[in-house]
């Protein structure tokens, strides 16, 4: 009788294990199915920024197009370009151009965390002034921004911080800056 009882328990255990593993295998198969409904371009979003500042002898014009690829609902990666012209009458003319790579993580739909590596070339020509000769200052500026923002739809409003900021050589006046990011 003990032998029959052991046999029934073993067979029941065997059937349960087979059922569990077959369901597990089916679940694994379903997660690895490639969804052919989306092409590469369906997951790409375009955006960027435009800037225009004109004042008493001061001009600031910037164009910053960018694109991101949504790997999934949580993670996106992208690239951006930056072109800018800054001028102060009778003082300097400056051209800024370069690019960036960005990573975005949305742990929940309303929160967006970002990391962006930006490399731009700065070419500035200073006019002769107060007895000083004219001269040029040309350099590469590298920035690594870590940021966080509130996201609603295709718009994110937040702040970012340049962890590589250098008071003497950075393009911007502060390591901390707010942003508005829009992707369509």
PDB file of C-alpha atoms in Angstrom:
ATOM      1  CA  UNK A   1       0.000   0.000   0.000  1.00  0.00           C
ATOM      2  CA  UNK A   2       2.856   2.326   0.774  1.00  0.00           C
ATOM      3  CA  UNK A   3       4.234   1.658  -2.717  1.00  0.00           C
ATOM      4  CA  UNK A   4       0.930   2.590  -4.385  1.00  0.00           C
ATOM      5  CA  UNK A   5       0.674   5.799  -2.342  1.00  0.00           C
ATOM      6  CA  UNK A   6       4.231   6.840  -3.324  1.00  0.00           C
ATOM      7  CA  UNK A   7       3.500   6.090  -6.962  1.00  0.00           C
ATOM      8  CA  UNK A   8       0.366   8.292  -6.918  1.00  0.00           C
ATOM      9  CA  UNK A   9       2.231  11.150  -5.195  1.00  0.00           C
ATOM     10  CA  UNK A  10       5.144  10.902  -7.661  1.00  0.00           C
ATOM     11  CA  UNK A  11       2.807  10.836 -10.682  1.00  0.00           C
ATOM     12  CA  UNK A  12       0.832  13.807  -9.322  1.00  0.00           C
ATOM     13  CA  UNK A  13       4.052  15.722  -8.650  1.00  0.00           C
ATOM     14  CA  UNK A  14       5.318  14.869 -12.143  1.00  0.00           C
ATOM     15  CA  UNK A  15       2.077  16.073 -13.794  1.00  0.00           C
ATOM     16  CA  UNK A  16       2.126  19.336 -11.792  1.00  0.00           C
ATOM     17  CA  UNK A  17       5.784  20.006 -12.685  1.00  0.00           C
ATOM     18  CA  UNK A  18       5.167  19.326 -16.389  1.00  0.00           C
ATOM     19  CA  UNK A  19       2.184  21.692 -16.323  1.00  0.00           C
ATOM     20  CA  UNK A  20       4.175  24.448 -14.620  1.00  0.00           C
ATOM     21  CA  UNK A  21       7.155  24.161 -16.932  1.00  0.00           C
ATOM     22  CA  UNK A  22       4.992  24.025 -20.052  1.00  0.00           C
ATOM     23  CA  UNK A  23       3.172  27.219 -18.952  1.00  0.00           C
ATOM     24  CA  UNK A  24       6.531  28.829 -18.150  1.00  0.00           C
ATOM     25  CA  UNK A  25       7.853  27.854 -21.578  1.00  0.00           C
ATOM     26  CA  UNK A  26       4.735  29.301 -23.241  1.00  0.00           C
ATOM     27  CA  UNK A  27       5.134  32.536 -21.276  1.00  0.00           C
ATOM     28  CA  UNK A  28       8.771  32.778 -22.334  1.00  0.00           C
ATOM     29  CA  UNK A  29       7.795  32.188 -25.940  1.00  0.00           C
ATOM     30  CA  UNK A  30       5.182  34.950 -25.811  1.00  0.00           C
ATOM     31  CA  UNK A  31       7.695  37.522 -24.410  1.00  0.00           C
ATOM     32  CA  UNK A  32      10.133  36.876 -27.240  1.00  0.00           C
ATOM     33  CA  UNK A  33       7.628  37.304 -30.056  1.00  0.00           C
ATOM     34  CA  UNK A  34       8.711  40.102 -32.369  1.00  0.00           C
ATOM     35  CA  UNK A  35       5.971  42.632 -32.987  1.00  0.00           C
ATOM     36  CA  UNK A  36       6.081  43.348 -36.709  1.00  0.00           C
ATOM     37  CA  UNK A  37       3.382  46.015 -36.443  1.00  0.00           C
ATOM     38  CA  UNK A  38       5.993  48.722 -35.730  1.00  0.00           C
ATOM     39  CA  UNK A  39       8.774  49.799 -38.037  1.00  0.00           C
ATOM     40  CA  UNK A  40      11.874  51.686 -36.933  1.00  0.00           C
ATOM     41  CA  UNK A  41      10.345  55.038 -37.907  1.00  0.00           C
ATOM     42  CA  UNK A  42       7.193  54.377 -35.861  1.00  0.00           C
ATOM     43  CA  UNK A  43       9.353  54.513 -32.727  1.00  0.00           C
ATOM     44  CA  UNK A  44      11.222  57.713 -33.659  1.00  0.00           C
ATOM     45  CA  UNK A  45      10.171  61.116 -32.348  1.00  0.00           C
ATOM     46  CA  UNK A  46      11.500  64.476 -33.489  1.00  0.00           C
ATOM     47  CA  UNK A  47      11.811  67.656 -31.471  1.00  0.00           C
ATOM     48  CA  UNK A  48      14.328  70.206 -30.377  1.00  0.00           C
ATOM     49  CA  UNK A  49      14.504  73.850 -29.593  1.00  0.00           C
ATOM     50  CA  UNK A  50      14.607  77.296 -31.150  1.00  0.00           C
ATOM     51  CA  UNK A  51      15.939  80.362 -29.433  1.00  0.00           C
ATOM     52  CA  UNK A  52      15.874  84.047 -30.267  1.00  0.00           C
ATOM     53  CA  UNK A  53      17.033  86.840 -28.038  1.00  0.00           C
ATOM     54  CA  UNK A  54      17.431  90.374 -29.323  1.00  0.00           C
ATOM     55  CA  UNK A  55      18.186  93.340 -27.155  1.00  0.00           C
ATOM     56  CA  UNK A  56      20.108  96.578 -27.014  1.00  0.00           C
ATOM     57  CA  UNK A  57      23.107  95.629 -29.150  1.00  0.00           C
ATOM     58  CA  UNK A  58      22.777  91.929 -28.253  1.00  0.00           C
ATOM     59  CA  UNK A  59      21.732  89.010 -30.477  1.00  0.00           C
ATOM     60  CA  UNK A  60      21.290  85.343 -29.564  1.00  0.00           C
ATOM     61  CA  UNK A  61      19.949  82.917 -32.192  1.00  0.00           C
ATOM     62  CA  UNK A  62      19.953  79.147 -31.697  1.00  0.00           C
ATOM     63  CA  UNK A  63      18.581  76.099 -33.500  1.00  0.00           C
ATOM     64  CA  UNK A  64      18.748  72.694 -31.782  1.00  0.00           C
ATOM     65  CA  UNK A  65      16.997  69.842 -33.643  1.00  0.00           C
ATOM     66  CA  UNK A  66      16.936  66.378 -32.062  1.00  0.00           C
ATOM     67  CA  UNK A  67      15.448  62.912 -32.469  1.00  0.00           C
ATOM     68  CA  UNK A  68      14.886  60.031 -30.065  1.00  0.00           C
ATOM     69  CA  UNK A  69      14.214  56.342 -30.591  1.00  0.00           C
ATOM     70  CA  UNK A  70      11.801  54.763 -28.089  1.00  0.00           C
ATOM     71  CA  UNK A  71      13.276  51.377 -27.251  1.00  0.00           C
ATOM     72  CA  UNK A  72      10.208  50.655 -25.136  1.00  0.00           C
ATOM     73  CA  UNK A  73       7.751  52.612 -22.959  1.00  0.00           C
ATOM     74  CA  UNK A  74      10.443  53.266 -20.352  1.00  0.00           C
ATOM     75  CA  UNK A  75      13.720  53.863 -22.236  1.00  0.00           C
ATOM     76  CA  UNK A  76      14.595  56.115 -25.189  1.00  0.00           C
ATOM     77  CA  UNK A  77      17.921  57.135 -26.748  1.00  0.00           C
ATOM     78  CA  UNK A  78      18.642  59.936 -29.179  1.00  0.00           C
ATOM     79  CA  UNK A  79      20.909  62.450 -30.837  1.00  0.00           C
ATOM     80  CA  UNK A  80      20.817  66.203 -31.251  1.00  0.00           C
ATOM     81  CA  UNK A  81      22.539  68.977 -33.151  1.00  0.00           C
ATOM     82  CA  UNK A  82      23.190  72.516 -31.962  1.00  0.00           C
ATOM     83  CA  UNK A  83      23.860  75.700 -33.915  1.00  0.00           C
ATOM     84  CA  UNK A  84      24.076  79.117 -32.342  1.00  0.00           C
ATOM     85  CA  UNK A  85      25.113  82.697 -32.966  1.00  0.00           C
ATOM     86  CA  UNK A  86      25.724  85.185 -30.163  1.00  0.00           C
ATOM     87  CA  UNK A  87      26.856  88.751 -30.641  1.00  0.00           C
ATOM     88  CA  UNK A  88      27.296  91.843 -28.545  1.00  0.00           C
ATOM     89  CA  UNK A  89      27.709  95.002 -30.630  1.00  0.00           C
ATOM     90  CA  UNK A  90      31.283  96.335 -30.597  1.00  0.00           C
ATOM     91  CA  UNK A  91      32.416  93.546 -28.269  1.00  0.00           C
ATOM     92  CA  UNK A  92      32.247  90.008 -29.721  1.00  0.00           C
ATOM     93  CA  UNK A  93      30.737  87.590 -32.254  1.00  0.00           C
ATOM     94  CA  UNK A  94      30.464  83.933 -31.295  1.00  0.00           C
ATOM     95  CA  UNK A  95      29.461  80.811 -33.222  1.00  0.00           C
ATOM     96  CA  UNK A  96      28.567  77.576 -31.420  1.00  0.00           C
ATOM     97  CA  UNK A  97      28.014  74.250 -33.175  1.00  0.00           C
ATOM     98  CA  UNK A  98      28.094  70.601 -32.177  1.00  0.00           C
ATOM     99  CA  UNK A  99      26.034  67.649 -31.115  1.00  0.00           C
ATOM    100  CA  UNK A 100      24.805  65.533 -28.261  1.00  0.00           C
ATOM    101  CA  UNK A 101      23.620  62.071 -27.352  1.00  0.00           C
ATOM    102  CA  UNK A 102      20.820  61.599 -24.854  1.00  0.00           C
ATOM    103  CA  UNK A 103      19.304  58.801 -22.819  1.00  0.00           C
ATOM    104  CA  UNK A 104      15.831  59.113 -21.298  1.00  0.00           C
ATOM    105  CA  UNK A 105      14.247  56.873 -18.663  1.00  0.00           C
ATOM    106  CA  UNK A 106      10.619  57.122 -17.562  1.00  0.00           C
ATOM    107  CA  UNK A 107      10.310  55.004 -14.374  1.00  0.00           C
ATOM    108  CA  UNK A 108       6.663  56.111 -14.249  1.00  0.00           C
ATOM    109  CA  UNK A 109       4.902  57.943 -17.100  1.00  0.00           C
ATOM    110  CA  UNK A 110       4.980  61.339 -15.347  1.00  0.00           C
ATOM    111  CA  UNK A 111       8.682  61.335 -14.382  1.00  0.00           C
ATOM    112  CA  UNK A 112      11.536  61.551 -16.875  1.00  0.00           C
ATOM    113  CA  UNK A 113      15.194  61.120 -15.923  1.00  0.00           C
ATOM    114  CA  UNK A 114      17.861  62.085 -18.449  1.00  0.00           C
ATOM    115  CA  UNK A 115      21.572  61.904 -19.128  1.00  0.00           C
ATOM    116  CA  UNK A 116      22.974  63.965 -22.016  1.00  0.00           C
ATOM    117  CA  UNK A 117      26.534  64.256 -23.276  1.00  0.00           C
ATOM    118  CA  UNK A 118      27.049  67.457 -25.277  1.00  0.00           C
ATOM    119  CA  UNK A 119      30.149  68.397 -27.289  1.00  0.00           C
ATOM    120  CA  UNK A 120      30.186  71.830 -28.950  1.00  0.00           C
ATOM    121  CA  UNK A 121      32.797  73.970 -30.656  1.00  0.00           C
ATOM    122  CA  UNK A 122      32.873  77.621 -29.602  1.00  0.00           C
ATOM    123  CA  UNK A 123      34.488  80.183 -31.941  1.00  0.00           C
ATOM    124  CA  UNK A 124      34.521  83.721 -30.541  1.00  0.00           C
ATOM    125  CA  UNK A 125      36.069  86.832 -32.083  1.00  0.00           C
ATOM    126  CA  UNK A 126      36.530  89.784 -29.722  1.00  0.00           C
ATOM    127  CA  UNK A 127      36.722  93.312 -31.139  1.00  0.00           C
ATOM    128  CA  UNK A 128      39.505  95.726 -30.295  1.00  0.00           C
ATOM    129  CA  UNK A 129      38.412  97.753 -27.293  1.00  0.00           C
ATOM    130  CA  UNK A 130      39.829 100.252 -24.805  1.00  0.00           C
ATOM    131  CA  UNK A 131      43.339  99.900 -26.161  1.00  0.00           C
ATOM    132  CA  UNK A 132      43.250  96.086 -26.233  1.00  0.00           C
ATOM    133  CA  UNK A 133      43.800  94.362 -29.603  1.00  0.00           C
ATOM    134  CA  UNK A 134      41.192  92.100 -31.161  1.00  0.00           C
ATOM    135  CA  UNK A 135      41.639  88.381 -30.559  1.00  0.00           C
ATOM    136  CA  UNK A 136      39.924  85.013 -31.002  1.00  0.00           C
ATOM    137  CA  UNK A 137      39.075  82.296 -28.514  1.00  0.00           C
ATOM    138  CA  UNK A 138      38.258  78.892 -30.006  1.00  0.00           C
ATOM    139  CA  UNK A 139      37.658  75.793 -27.875  1.00  0.00           C
ATOM    140  CA  UNK A 140      35.640  72.627 -27.447  1.00  0.00           C
ATOM    141  CA  UNK A 141      33.144  72.548 -24.590  1.00  0.00           C
ATOM    142  CA  UNK A 142      32.044  69.196 -23.147  1.00  0.00           C
ATOM    143  CA  UNK A 143      29.069  68.945 -20.818  1.00  0.00           C
ATOM    144  CA  UNK A 144      27.447  65.962 -19.117  1.00  0.00           C
ATOM    145  CA  UNK A 145      23.947  66.833 -17.967  1.00  0.00           C
ATOM    146  CA  UNK A 146      21.965  64.779 -15.480  1.00  0.00           C
ATOM    147  CA  UNK A 147      18.356  65.864 -15.225  1.00  0.00           C
ATOM    148  CA  UNK A 148      14.841  65.156 -14.072  1.00  0.00           C
ATOM    149  CA  UNK A 149      11.508  66.485 -15.177  1.00  0.00           C
ATOM    150  CA  UNK A 150       7.741  66.214 -15.064  1.00  0.00           C
ATOM    151  CA  UNK A 151       6.282  64.748 -18.257  1.00  0.00           C
ATOM    152  CA  UNK A 152       2.787  65.180 -19.628  1.00  0.00           C
ATOM    153  CA  UNK A 153       2.106  63.950 -23.154  1.00  0.00           C
ATOM    154  CA  UNK A 154       4.990  64.948 -25.410  1.00  0.00           C
ATOM    155  CA  UNK A 155       6.222  67.804 -23.163  1.00  0.00           C
ATOM    156  CA  UNK A 156       8.691  67.527 -20.271  1.00  0.00           C
ATOM    157  CA  UNK A 157       9.541  70.430 -17.951  1.00  0.00           C
ATOM    158  CA  UNK A 158      12.473  70.053 -15.587  1.00  0.00           C
ATOM    159  CA  UNK A 159      16.030  70.930 -14.682  1.00  0.00           C
ATOM    160  CA  UNK A 160      19.449  69.520 -15.484  1.00  0.00           C
ATOM    161  CA  UNK A 161      22.893  69.856 -13.961  1.00  0.00           C
ATOM    162  CA  UNK A 162      26.265  69.794 -15.772  1.00  0.00           C
ATOM    163  CA  UNK A 163      28.532  67.566 -13.686  1.00  0.00           C
ATOM    164  CA  UNK A 164      31.567  68.652 -15.795  1.00  0.00           C
ATOM    165  CA  UNK A 165      30.949  72.383 -15.290  1.00  0.00           C
ATOM    166  CA  UNK A 166      34.077  74.581 -15.092  1.00  0.00           C
ATOM    167  CA  UNK A 167      33.646  78.283 -14.189  1.00  0.00           C
ATOM    168  CA  UNK A 168      36.647  79.251 -16.326  1.00  0.00           C
ATOM    169  CA  UNK A 169      35.890  77.311 -19.527  1.00  0.00           C
ATOM    170  CA  UNK A 170      32.210  76.401 -19.678  1.00  0.00           C
ATOM    171  CA  UNK A 171      30.027  77.894 -22.359  1.00  0.00           C
ATOM    172  CA  UNK A 172      27.160  78.577 -19.953  1.00  0.00           C
ATOM    173  CA  UNK A 173      27.137  80.781 -16.865  1.00  0.00           C
ATOM    174  CA  UNK A 174      25.827  78.097 -14.503  1.00  0.00           C
ATOM    175  CA  UNK A 175      25.936  74.310 -14.141  1.00  0.00           C
ATOM    176  CA  UNK A 176      22.217  74.257 -13.279  1.00  0.00           C
ATOM    177  CA  UNK A 177      19.640  75.060 -15.951  1.00  0.00           C
ATOM    178  CA  UNK A 178      15.912  74.541 -16.483  1.00  0.00           C
ATOM    179  CA  UNK A 179      14.613  72.929 -19.686  1.00  0.00           C
ATOM    180  CA  UNK A 180      11.463  72.309 -21.683  1.00  0.00           C
ATOM    181  CA  UNK A 181      11.711  69.234 -23.905  1.00  0.00           C
ATOM    182  CA  UNK A 182       9.126  68.530 -26.654  1.00  0.00           C
ATOM    183  CA  UNK A 183       9.037  65.487 -28.943  1.00  0.00           C
ATOM    184  CA  UNK A 184       6.388  64.767 -31.591  1.00  0.00           C
TER     185      UNK A 184
END
